[in-house]
Coordinates of C-alpha atoms and ligand atoms in Angstrom, one line a residue:
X1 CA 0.0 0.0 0.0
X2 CA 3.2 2.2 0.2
X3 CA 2.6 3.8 -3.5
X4 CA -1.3 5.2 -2.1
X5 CA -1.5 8.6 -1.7
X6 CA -2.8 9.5 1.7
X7 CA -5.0 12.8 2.1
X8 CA -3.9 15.2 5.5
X9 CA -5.4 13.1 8.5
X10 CA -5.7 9.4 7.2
X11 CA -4.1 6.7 8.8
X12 CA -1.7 4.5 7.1
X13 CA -2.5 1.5 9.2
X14 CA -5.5 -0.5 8.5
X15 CA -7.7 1.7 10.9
X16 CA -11.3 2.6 9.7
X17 CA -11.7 6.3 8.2
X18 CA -13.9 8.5 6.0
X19 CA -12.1 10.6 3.4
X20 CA -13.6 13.8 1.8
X21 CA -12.8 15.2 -2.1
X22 CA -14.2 17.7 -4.7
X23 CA -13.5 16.8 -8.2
X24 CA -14.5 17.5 -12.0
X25 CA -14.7 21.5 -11.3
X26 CA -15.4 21.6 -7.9
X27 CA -19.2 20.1 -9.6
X28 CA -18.8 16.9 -7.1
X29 CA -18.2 16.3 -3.9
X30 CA -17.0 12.8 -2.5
X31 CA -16.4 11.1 0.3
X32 CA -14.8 7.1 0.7
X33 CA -14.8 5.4 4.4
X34 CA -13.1 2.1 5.3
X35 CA -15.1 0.7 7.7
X36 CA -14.1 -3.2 8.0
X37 CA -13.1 -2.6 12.1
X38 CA -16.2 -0.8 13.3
X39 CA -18.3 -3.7 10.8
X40 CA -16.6 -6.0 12.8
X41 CA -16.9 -5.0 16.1
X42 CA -21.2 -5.0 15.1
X43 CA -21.0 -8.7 14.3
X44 CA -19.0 -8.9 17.6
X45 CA -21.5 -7.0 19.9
X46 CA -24.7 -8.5 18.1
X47 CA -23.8 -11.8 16.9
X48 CA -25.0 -11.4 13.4
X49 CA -26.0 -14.0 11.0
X50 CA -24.1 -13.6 7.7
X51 CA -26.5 -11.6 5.5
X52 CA -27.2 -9.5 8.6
X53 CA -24.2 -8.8 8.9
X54 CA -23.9 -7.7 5.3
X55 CA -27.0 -5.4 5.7
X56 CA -25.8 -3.8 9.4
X57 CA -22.5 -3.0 7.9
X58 CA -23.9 -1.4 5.0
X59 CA -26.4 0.3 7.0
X60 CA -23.6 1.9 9.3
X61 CA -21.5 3.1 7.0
X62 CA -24.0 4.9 4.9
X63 CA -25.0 6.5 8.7
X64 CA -21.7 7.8 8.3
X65 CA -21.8 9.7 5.0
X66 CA -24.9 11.1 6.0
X67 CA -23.6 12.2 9.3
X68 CA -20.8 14.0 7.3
X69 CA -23.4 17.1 7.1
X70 CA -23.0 17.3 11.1
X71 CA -21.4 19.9 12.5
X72 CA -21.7 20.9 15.9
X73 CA -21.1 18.6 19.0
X74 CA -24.4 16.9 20.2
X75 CA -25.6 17.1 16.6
X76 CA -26.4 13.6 15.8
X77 CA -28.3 12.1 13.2
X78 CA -30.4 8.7 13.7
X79 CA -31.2 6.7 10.3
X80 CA -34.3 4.1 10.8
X81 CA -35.3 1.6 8.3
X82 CA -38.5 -0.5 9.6
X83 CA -39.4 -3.2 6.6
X84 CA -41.4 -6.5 6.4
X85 CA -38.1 -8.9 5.7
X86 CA -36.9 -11.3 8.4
X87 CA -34.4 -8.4 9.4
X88 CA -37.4 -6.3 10.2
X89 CA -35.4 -3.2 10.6
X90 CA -32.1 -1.9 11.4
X91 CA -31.2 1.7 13.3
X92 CA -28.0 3.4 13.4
X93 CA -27.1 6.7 15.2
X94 CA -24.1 8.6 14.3
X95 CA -22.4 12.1 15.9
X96 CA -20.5 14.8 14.2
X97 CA -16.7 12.7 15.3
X98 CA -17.4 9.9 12.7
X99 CA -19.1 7.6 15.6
X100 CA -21.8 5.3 14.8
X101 CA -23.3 2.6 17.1
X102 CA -26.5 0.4 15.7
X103 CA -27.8 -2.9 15.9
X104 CA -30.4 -4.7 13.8
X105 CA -34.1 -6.0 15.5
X106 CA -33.7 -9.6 14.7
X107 CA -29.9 -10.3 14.2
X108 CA -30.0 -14.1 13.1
X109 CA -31.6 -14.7 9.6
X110 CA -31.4 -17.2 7.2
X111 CA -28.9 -16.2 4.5
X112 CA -29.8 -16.3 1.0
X113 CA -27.6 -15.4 -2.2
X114 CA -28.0 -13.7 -5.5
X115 CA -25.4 -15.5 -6.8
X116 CA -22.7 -17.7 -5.6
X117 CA -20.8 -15.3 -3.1
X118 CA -23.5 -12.4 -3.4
X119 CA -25.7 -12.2 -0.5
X120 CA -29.2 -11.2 -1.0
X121 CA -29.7 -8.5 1.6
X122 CA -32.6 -7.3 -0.3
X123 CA -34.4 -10.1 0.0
X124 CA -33.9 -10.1 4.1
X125 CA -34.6 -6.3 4.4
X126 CA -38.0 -6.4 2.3
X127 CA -40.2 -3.6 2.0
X128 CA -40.3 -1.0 4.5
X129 CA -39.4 2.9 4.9
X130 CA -36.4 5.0 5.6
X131 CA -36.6 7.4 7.9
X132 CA -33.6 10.0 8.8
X133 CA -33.7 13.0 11.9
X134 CA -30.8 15.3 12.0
X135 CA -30.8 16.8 15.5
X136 CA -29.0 19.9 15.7
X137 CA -30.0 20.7 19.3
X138 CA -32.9 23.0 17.5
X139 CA -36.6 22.7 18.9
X140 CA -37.6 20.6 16.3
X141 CA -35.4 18.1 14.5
X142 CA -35.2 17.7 10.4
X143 CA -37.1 13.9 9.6
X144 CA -37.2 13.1 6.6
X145 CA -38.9 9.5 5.2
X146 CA -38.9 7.7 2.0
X147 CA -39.9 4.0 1.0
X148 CA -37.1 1.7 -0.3
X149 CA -36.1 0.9 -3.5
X150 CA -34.9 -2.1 -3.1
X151 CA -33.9 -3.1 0.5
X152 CA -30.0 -3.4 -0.8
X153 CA -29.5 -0.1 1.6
X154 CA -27.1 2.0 -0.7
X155 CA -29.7 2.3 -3.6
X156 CA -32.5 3.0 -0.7
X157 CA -29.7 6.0 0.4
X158 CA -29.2 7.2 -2.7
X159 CA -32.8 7.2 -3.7
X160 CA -33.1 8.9 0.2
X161 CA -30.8 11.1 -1.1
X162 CA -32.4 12.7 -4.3
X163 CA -35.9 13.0 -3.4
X164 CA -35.8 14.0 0.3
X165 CA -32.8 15.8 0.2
X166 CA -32.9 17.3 -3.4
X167 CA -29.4 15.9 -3.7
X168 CA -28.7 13.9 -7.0
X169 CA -25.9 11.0 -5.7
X170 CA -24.0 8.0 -6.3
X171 CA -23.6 5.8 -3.3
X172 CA -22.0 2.2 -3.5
X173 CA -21.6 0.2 0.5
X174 CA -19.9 -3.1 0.7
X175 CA -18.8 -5.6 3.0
X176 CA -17.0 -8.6 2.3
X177 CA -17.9 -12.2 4.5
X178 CA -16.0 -15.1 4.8
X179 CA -16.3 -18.1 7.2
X180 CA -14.4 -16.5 9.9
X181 CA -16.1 -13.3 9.7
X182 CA -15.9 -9.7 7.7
X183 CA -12.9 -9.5 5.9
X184 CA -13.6 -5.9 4.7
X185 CA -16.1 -3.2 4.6
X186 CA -16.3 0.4 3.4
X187 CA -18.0 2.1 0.3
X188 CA -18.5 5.8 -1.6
X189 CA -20.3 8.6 -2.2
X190 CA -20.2 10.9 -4.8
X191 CA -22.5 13.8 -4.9
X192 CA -23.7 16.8 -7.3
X193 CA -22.7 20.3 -5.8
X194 CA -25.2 22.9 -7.1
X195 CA -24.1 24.0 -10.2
X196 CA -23.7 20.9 -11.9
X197 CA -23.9 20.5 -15.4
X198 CA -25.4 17.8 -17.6
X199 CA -21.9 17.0 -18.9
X200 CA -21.0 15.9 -15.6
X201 CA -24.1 13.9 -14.7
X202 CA -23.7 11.9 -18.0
X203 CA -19.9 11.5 -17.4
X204 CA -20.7 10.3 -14.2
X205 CA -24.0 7.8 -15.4
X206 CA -21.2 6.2 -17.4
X207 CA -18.8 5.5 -15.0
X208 CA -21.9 4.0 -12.8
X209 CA -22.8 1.9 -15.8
X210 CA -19.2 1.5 -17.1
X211 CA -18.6 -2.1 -14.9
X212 CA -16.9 -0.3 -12.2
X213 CA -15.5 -3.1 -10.0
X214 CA -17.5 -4.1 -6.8
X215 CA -16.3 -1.7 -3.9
X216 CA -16.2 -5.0 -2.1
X217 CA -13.4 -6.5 -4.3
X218 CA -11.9 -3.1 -4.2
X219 CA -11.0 -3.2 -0.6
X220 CA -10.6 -6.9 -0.6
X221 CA -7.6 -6.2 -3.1
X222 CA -6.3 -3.3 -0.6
X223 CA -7.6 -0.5 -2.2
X224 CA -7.6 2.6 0.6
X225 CA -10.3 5.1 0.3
X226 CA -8.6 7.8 -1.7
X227 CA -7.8 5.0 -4.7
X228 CA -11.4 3.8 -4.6
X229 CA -12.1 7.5 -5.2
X230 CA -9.7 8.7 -7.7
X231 CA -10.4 5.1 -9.8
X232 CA -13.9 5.8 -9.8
X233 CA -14.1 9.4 -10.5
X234 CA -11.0 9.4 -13.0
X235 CA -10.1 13.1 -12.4
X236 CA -6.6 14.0 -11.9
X237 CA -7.2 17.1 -10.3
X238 CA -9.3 15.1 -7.6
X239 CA -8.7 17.4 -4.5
X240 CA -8.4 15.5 -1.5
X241 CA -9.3 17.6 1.4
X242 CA -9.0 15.5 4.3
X243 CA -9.1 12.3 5.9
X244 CA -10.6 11.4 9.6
X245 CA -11.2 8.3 11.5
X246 CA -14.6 7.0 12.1
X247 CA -15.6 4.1 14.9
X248 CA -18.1 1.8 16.2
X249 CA -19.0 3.7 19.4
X250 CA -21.8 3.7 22.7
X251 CA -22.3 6.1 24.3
X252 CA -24.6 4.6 27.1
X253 CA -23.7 5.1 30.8
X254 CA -26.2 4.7 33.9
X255 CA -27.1 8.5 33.9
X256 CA -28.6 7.9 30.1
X257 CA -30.1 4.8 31.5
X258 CA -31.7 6.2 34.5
X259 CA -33.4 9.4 32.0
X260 CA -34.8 6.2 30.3
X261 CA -36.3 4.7 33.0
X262 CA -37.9 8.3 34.7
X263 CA -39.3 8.5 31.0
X264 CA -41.4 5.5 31.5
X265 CA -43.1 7.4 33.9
X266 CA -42.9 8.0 37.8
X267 CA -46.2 5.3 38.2
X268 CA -45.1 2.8 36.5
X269 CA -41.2 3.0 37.5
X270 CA -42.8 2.9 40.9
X271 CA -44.8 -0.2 40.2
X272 CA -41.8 -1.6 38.4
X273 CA -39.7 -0.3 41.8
X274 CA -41.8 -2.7 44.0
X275 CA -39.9 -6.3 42.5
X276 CA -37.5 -7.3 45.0
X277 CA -35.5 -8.6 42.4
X278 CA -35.3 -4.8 40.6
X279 CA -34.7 -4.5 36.9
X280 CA -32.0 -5.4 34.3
X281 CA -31.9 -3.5 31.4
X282 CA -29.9 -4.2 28.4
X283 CA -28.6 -1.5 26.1
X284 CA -29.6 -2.2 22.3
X285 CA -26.3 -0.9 20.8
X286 CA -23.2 -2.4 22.6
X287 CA -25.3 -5.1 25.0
X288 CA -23.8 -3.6 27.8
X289 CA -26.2 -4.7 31.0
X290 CA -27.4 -2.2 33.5
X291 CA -29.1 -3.7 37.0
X292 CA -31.1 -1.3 39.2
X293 CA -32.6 -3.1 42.5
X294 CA -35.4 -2.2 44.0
X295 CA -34.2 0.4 46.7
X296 CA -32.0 2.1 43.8
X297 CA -35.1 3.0 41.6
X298 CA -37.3 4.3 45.0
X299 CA -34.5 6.1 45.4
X300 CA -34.6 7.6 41.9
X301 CA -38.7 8.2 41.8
X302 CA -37.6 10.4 45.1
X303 CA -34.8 12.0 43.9
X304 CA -37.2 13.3 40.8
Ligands
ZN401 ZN1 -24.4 1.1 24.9

């Protein structure tokens, strides 16, 4: 990998990271992430069936580009996908630092292929909606829903993308299983910048349709994010602008917890309060576990 250029910022280990570029003009803007660690440490937390762990890993690192908008700390933005498939639905939170934390609501389904080697994640998502709130802290937060296209997650993105954003995009996702787990994982996203001319959204088209190798195979062969760029936009005054590490991360701690459980409500916390036993309650993203006995959640309704 030691003939790869590497924009300001990006690692030149094998870390995860999302790298941002303008290109053809300053008409498109895109943005490449590795994300085979943080795919990895999903299937660790949630114990993912293959094809789940094909759609999770897609899932969170389209979170990612869209969370590239994010500016502020505290701003967060929280993609939902509900659907009739086995997987039933998938969410994913991500923060302005390139964090994202998700799980799936059923994590074991029966995998099914396309192909040999192709994993039908369509097929396990089924129909459903996609639903995305930015939260910048603001009294009400920006939602914005769409129904997917086809359940394969960056085509339900990109289609996200165009008609509830207004912004015309290419985005590819990939992860690559084996028998011992996710050997890669990462993807692209290449967008119009306003302005745009039909020249480049027809130069563009063609690369789409042009065979461009699977992003999977990409990083499978070593590819880093600014190659899978530069191959795929094929402008050699690609401007890389910078690169930044992203990360499976929780943020979950007893305080959250605890603003969870007075949001019940204070009557039935208080009936819940009266087990001897008290309650254990299980956070969805990381699985961490979280016990409050019975004297610590009286103690809590008076405390409130
Ligand atoms: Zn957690």
């Amino acid at each position: 990998m030691d003939d790869f250029y590497f924009a300001p910022g990006s690692p030149k280990d094998d870390s995860d990271y999302m790298v941002t570029a303008t290109a053809l003009g300053g008409k498109v803007r895109a943005l490449a992430i590795r994300s085979t660690h943080l795919v990895k440490e999903a299937l660790r937390i949630h114990q993912t069936s293959p094809v789940a762990t094909a759609a999770l890993g897609r899932f969170l690192t389209g979170t990612l580009f869209l969370a590239d908008t994010l500016k502020s700390d505290g701003d967060t933005l929280t993609v939902n996908l509900r659907s009739d498939g086995p997987l039933q639905g998938m969410t994913a939170v991500a923060d302005s630092h390139g964090h994202v934390r998700g799980y799936c609501l059923e994590p074991v389904v029966e995998t099914t292929y396309h192909r040999p080697g192709k994993l039908n994640v369509g097929a396990a998502v089924g129909n459903g909606k996609l639903t995305v709130v930015k939260d910048f802290g603001l009294k009400e937060p920006y939602v914005g829903q769409v129904e997917l296209i086809s359940g394969e997650i960056a085509e339900d993105f990109t289609y996200y993308l165009a008609s509830s954003e207004q912004t015309p995009s290419i985005v590819s996702l990939g992860v690559g299983i084996d028998a011992n787990g996710v050997t890669c994982a990462g993807g692209f996203m290449v967008q119009l910048l306003p302005g745009a001319d039909e020249e480049t959204i027809s130069y563009l088209e063609a690369r789409v349709n042009g065979g461009f190798p699977d992003v999977t195979f990409l990083l499978t062969e070593g590819f880093n994010p600014e190659k899978i760029l530069d191959m795929f936009i094929g402008d050699k005054d690609i401007c890389f602008l910078q690169g930044a590490p992203v990360s499976y991360q929780c943020n979950c701690s007893r305080e959250r917890m605890e603003r969870n459980l007075l949001a019940v409500g204070k009557k039935d916390l208080a009936e819940l309060a009266e087990d001897p036993k008290g309650i254990d309650l299980e956070c969805h993203f990381c699985d961490k576990k979280y016990h409050f006995s019975s004297e610590e959640l009286k103690k809590l309704l008076e405390e409130n």
